[in-house]
Every structure is written in C-alpha cells, then in structure tokens.
Tab-separated table of C-alpha atoms in Angstrom:
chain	number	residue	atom	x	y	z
A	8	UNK	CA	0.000	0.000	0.000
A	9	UNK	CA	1.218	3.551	-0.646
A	10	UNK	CA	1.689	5.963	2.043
A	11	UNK	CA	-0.398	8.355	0.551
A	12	UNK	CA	-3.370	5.391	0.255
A	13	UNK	CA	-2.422	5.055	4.437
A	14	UNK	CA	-2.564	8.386	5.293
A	15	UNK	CA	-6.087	8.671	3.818
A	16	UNK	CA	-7.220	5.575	5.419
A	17	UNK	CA	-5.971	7.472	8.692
A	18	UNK	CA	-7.538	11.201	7.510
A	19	UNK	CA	-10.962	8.761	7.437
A	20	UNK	CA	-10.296	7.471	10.899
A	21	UNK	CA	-9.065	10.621	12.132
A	22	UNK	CA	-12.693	12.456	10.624
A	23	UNK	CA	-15.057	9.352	12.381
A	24	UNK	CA	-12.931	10.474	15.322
A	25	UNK	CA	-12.864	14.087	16.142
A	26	UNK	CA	-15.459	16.462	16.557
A	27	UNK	CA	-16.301	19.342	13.832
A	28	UNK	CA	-15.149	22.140	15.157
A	29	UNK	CA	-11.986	20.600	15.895
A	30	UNK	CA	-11.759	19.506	12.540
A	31	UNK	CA	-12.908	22.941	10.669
A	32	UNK	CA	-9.679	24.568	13.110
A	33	UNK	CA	-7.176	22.086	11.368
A	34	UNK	CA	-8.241	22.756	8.319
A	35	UNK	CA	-8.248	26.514	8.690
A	36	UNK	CA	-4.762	26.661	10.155
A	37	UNK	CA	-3.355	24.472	7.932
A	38	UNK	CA	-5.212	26.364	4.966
A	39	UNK	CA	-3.284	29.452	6.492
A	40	UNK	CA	0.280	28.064	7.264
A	41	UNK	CA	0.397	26.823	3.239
A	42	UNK	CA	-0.529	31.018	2.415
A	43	UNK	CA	2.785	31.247	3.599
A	44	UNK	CA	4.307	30.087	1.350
A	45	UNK	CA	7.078	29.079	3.617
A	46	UNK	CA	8.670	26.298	1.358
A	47	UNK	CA	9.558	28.725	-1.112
A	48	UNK	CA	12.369	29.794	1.206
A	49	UNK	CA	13.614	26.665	1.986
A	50	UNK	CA	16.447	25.041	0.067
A	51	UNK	CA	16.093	23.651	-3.148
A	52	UNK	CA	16.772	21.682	-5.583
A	53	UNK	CA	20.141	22.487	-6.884
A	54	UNK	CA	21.404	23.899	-3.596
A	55	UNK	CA	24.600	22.951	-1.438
A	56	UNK	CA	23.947	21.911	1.934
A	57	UNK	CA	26.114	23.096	4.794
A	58	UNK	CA	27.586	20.214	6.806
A	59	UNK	CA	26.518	19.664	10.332
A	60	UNK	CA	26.264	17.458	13.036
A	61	UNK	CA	23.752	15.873	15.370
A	62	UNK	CA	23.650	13.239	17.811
A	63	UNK	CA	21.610	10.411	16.680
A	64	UNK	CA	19.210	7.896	19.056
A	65	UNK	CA	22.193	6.506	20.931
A	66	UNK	CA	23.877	9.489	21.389
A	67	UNK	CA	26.098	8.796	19.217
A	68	UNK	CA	27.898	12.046	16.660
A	69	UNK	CA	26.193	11.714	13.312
A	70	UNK	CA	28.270	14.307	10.620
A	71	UNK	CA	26.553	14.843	7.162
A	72	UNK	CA	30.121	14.927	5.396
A	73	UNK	CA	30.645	11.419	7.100
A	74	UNK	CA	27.572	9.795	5.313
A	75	UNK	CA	28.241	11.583	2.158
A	76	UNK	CA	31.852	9.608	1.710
A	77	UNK	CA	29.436	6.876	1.222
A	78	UNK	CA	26.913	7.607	-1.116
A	79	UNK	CA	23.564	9.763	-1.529
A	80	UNK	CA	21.550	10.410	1.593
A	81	UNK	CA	17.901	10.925	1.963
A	82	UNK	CA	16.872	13.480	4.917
A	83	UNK	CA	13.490	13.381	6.435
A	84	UNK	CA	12.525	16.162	8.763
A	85	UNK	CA	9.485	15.079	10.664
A	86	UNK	CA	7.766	16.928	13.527
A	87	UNK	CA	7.677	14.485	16.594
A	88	UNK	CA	6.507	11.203	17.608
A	89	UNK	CA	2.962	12.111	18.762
A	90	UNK	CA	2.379	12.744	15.174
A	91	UNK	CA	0.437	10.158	13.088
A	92	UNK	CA	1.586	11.880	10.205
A	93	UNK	CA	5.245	11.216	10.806
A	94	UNK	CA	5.189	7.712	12.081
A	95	UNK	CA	3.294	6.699	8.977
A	96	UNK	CA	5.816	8.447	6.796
A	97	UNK	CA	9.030	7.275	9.121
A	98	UNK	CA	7.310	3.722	9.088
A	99	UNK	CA	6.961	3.636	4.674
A	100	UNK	CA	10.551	5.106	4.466
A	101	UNK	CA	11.689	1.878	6.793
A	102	UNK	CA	10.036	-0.717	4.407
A	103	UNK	CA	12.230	0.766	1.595
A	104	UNK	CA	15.547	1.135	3.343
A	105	UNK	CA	16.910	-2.361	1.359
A	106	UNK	CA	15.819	-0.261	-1.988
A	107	UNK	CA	17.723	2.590	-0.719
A	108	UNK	CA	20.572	0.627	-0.013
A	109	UNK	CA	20.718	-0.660	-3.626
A	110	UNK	CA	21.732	2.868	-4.317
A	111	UNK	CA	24.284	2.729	-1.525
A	112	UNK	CA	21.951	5.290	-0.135
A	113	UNK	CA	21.367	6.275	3.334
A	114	UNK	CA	18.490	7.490	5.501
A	115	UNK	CA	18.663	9.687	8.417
A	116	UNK	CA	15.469	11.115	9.546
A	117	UNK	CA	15.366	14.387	11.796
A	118	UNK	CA	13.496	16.595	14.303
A	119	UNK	CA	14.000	18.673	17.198
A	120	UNK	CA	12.971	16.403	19.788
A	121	UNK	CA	14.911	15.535	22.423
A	122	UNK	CA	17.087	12.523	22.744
A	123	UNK	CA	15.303	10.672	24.817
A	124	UNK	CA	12.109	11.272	22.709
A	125	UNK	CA	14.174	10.048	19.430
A	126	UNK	CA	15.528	6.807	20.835
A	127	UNK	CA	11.572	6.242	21.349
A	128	UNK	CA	10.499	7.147	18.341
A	129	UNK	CA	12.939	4.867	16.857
A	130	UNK	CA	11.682	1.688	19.188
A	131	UNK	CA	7.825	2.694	19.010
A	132	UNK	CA	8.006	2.432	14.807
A	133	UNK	CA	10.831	-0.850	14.654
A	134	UNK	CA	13.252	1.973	12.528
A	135	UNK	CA	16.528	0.619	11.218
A	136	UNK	CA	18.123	3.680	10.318
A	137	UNK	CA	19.736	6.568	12.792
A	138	UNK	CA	16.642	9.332	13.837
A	139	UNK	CA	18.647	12.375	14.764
A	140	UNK	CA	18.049	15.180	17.463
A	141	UNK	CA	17.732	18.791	16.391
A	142	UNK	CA	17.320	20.621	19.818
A	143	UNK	CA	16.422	24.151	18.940
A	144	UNK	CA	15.702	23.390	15.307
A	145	UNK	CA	19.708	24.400	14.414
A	146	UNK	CA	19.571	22.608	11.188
A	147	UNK	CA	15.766	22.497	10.060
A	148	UNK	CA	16.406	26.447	10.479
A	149	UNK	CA	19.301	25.501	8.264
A	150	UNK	CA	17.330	24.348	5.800
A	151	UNK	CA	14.664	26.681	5.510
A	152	UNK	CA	11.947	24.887	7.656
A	153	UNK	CA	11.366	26.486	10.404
A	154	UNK	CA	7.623	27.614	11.704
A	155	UNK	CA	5.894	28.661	14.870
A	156	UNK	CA	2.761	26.687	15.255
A	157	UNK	CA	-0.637	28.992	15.481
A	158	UNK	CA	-1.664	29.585	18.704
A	159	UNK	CA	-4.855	27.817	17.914
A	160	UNK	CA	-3.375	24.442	17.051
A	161	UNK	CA	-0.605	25.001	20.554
A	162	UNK	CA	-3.758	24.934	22.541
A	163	UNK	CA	-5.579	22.238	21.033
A	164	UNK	CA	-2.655	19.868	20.981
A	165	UNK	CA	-1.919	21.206	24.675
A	166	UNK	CA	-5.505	19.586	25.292
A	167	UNK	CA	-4.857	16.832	23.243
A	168	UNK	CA	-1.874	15.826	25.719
A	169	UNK	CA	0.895	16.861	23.506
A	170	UNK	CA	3.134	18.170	26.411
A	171	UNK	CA	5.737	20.507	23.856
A	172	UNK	CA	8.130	20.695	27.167
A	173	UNK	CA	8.851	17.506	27.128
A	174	UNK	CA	9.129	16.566	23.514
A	175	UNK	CA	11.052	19.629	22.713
A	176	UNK	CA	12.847	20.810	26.238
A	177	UNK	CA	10.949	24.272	25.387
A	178	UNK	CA	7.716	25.568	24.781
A	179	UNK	CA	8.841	27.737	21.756
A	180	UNK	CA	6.008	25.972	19.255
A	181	UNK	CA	8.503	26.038	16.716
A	182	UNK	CA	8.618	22.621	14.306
A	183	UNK	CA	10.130	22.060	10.723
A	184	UNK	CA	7.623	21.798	7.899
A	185	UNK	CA	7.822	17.756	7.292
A	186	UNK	CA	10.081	17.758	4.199
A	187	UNK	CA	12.370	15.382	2.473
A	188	UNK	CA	15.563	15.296	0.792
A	189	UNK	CA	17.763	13.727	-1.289
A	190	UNK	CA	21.446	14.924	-1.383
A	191	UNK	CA	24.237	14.029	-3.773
A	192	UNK	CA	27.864	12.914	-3.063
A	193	UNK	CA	28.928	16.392	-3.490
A	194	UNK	CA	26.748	17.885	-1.291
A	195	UNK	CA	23.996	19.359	-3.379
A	196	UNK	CA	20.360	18.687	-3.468
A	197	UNK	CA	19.211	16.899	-6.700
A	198	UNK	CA	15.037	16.051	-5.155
A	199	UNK	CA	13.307	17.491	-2.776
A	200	UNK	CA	9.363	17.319	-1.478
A	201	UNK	CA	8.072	20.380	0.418
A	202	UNK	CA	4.588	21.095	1.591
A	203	UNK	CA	3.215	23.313	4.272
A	204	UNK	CA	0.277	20.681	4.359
A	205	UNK	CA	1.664	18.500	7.274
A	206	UNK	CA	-0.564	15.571	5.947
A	207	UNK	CA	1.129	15.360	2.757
A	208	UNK	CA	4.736	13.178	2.621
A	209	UNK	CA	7.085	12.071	-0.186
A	210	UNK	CA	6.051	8.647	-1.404
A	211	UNK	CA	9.446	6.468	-0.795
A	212	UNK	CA	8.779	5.245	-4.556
A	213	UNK	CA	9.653	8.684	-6.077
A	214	UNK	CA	12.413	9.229	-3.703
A	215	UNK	CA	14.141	5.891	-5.013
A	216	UNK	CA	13.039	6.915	-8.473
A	217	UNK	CA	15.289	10.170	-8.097
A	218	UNK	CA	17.661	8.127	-6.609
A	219	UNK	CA	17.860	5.185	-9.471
A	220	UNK	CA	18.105	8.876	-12.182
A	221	UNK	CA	20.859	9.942	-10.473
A	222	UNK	CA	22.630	6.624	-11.442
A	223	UNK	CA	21.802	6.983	-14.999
C-alpha cells in the first residue's frame, strides 16, 4: 500500500474520530500556514547543503560529510513522535531502506525532539536507520523549515496531551515543515518534497526513483 493510500485511510479514521469544530480549526490553520508560502524559502533543488552534526538515538555524533563519503543520503525532517503523520511516513521510508541501499543510499530522519524522545520514536516504529536530534531546530532552520505553530493548534494539541516541554525541552512551538531530501555525493540537493500541508509526505517510490536517475 502507498503511504499516501495510508494516510487517507488514517484522515478517514481521524474524521469518524474528532469532533467538527476541531476539525474545521485544522483545516483553517493548515489552509493558512500553506498562504505562507514558507517552502519557497527553503532550500532547493540544486542547492549545497552546509555540513553539520547531530547526535543520533544513541547518542552517538552523526556528521553529514561522514555519510556523504558513502553515497547519496535521503533526509526526512518530521515533527515528533505524537504525530500520526510522521510515524506513517518514518514507518513507509523503513520498508524501503533495502531499496535505498541498492543505491548505496542512506536514511537519516530528523526533528528537534529531544534525545530521549528520538531513541523512542525509533523503538515505538521498529526503525533501522539513525533518527537524529535537532534541539532548537539548528539545522531544520538551516534548511529553511522552520515555523511557529498557530496559537490555535498550541492549545488544542496542549488539550490533546501533547506536552511541547517535554518533547522539545521548550515551549517555543517552533517545528520544521515535514520535508524530504535527497542529497548528492557532493553535497547538493538533486530532489526534494516540500509542503506546508503537514498531511502530505514524499512517497518512498519517487524518492528511489530520483535516486535510481541519479545513477543513470
């Protein structure tokens, strides 16, 4: 099954779920997040990426340049493990790692949660690949990504039980749109998939696809 076929068999659940009102809200913030238009600043297609490092699940020093001696990498930004959103995508992008691999490719995926909070994120979705901490959003700012959630959506998440302070270590409401990447040996960007709409991911068939066009 695609992940775009899972995530609407989720939007479905997610609609029997959930009350109107609290339905019409996401829709309306999310409507006015894409306005603005903040993927257009974000790095494209074409760009070079700035080296950097994170610690990954274990703790352990992850370096971009490190992973790039190697082959092509694919970067997933996602916004936290409470989202369904993200463990869907992080879940789809797992079932393909052996693909990537064929490519010599590797997967890192990243958000600003804390360490703790990655390692289970990592155990809670079976992941083979190293989910990397971005305290303070250092890199997704980086990229481009960076967004303060509306006020609106703090609150109802707040009541949902989404406690930001202990995800995050702050309660700054600042995530990176969900985005993915796929960076050359050389360091430069050659596919990219960027939405504000949060419930919108790249399918891991197209990102092997601009992997396998890369080879040719």
């Amino acid at each position: 099954m695609s992940l775009k076929a899972q995530i609407d068999a989720y939007n479905v659940q997610k609609e029997a779920k959930l009350p109107a009102d609290v339905l019409a809200l996401m829709d309306t913030t999310n409507e006015e997040l894409i306005a603005q238009h903040i993927k257009d600043n974000a790095l494209q297609i074409g760009a070079k990426v700035e080296n950097f490092t994170l610690a990954n699940h274990n703790g352990e020093s992850i370096e971009l340049n490190d992973l790039l001696n190697k082959g092509p990498v694919i970067v997933s930004f996602y916004r936290g493990g409470w989202c369904p959103y993200c463990n869907l995508e992080l879940k789809a992008l797992n079932d393909y790692l052996a693909q990537f691999k064929t490519q010599s490719a590797q997967l890192i995926a990243i958000s600003p949660q804390l360490p703790d909070e990655t390692l289970s994120t990592k155990q809670k979705n079976e992941l083979d690949f190293d989910v990397l901490s971005d305290v303070s959003n250092k890199v997704a700012e980086q990229f481009g990504l960076l967004f303060t959630l509306d006020e609106r959506i703090q609150a109802l998440y707040t009541q949902f039980g989404i406690d930001f302070e202990h995800y995050y270590g702050d309660k700054s409401f600042k995530l990176p749109l969900p985005a993915t990447y796929v960076i050359n040996q050389e360091g430069v960007i050659t596919y990219t998939f960027l939405n504000e709409d949060y419930t919108l991911r790249a399918e891991p068939i197209d990102i092997m696809a601009a992997l396998e066009s890369e080879q040719n």
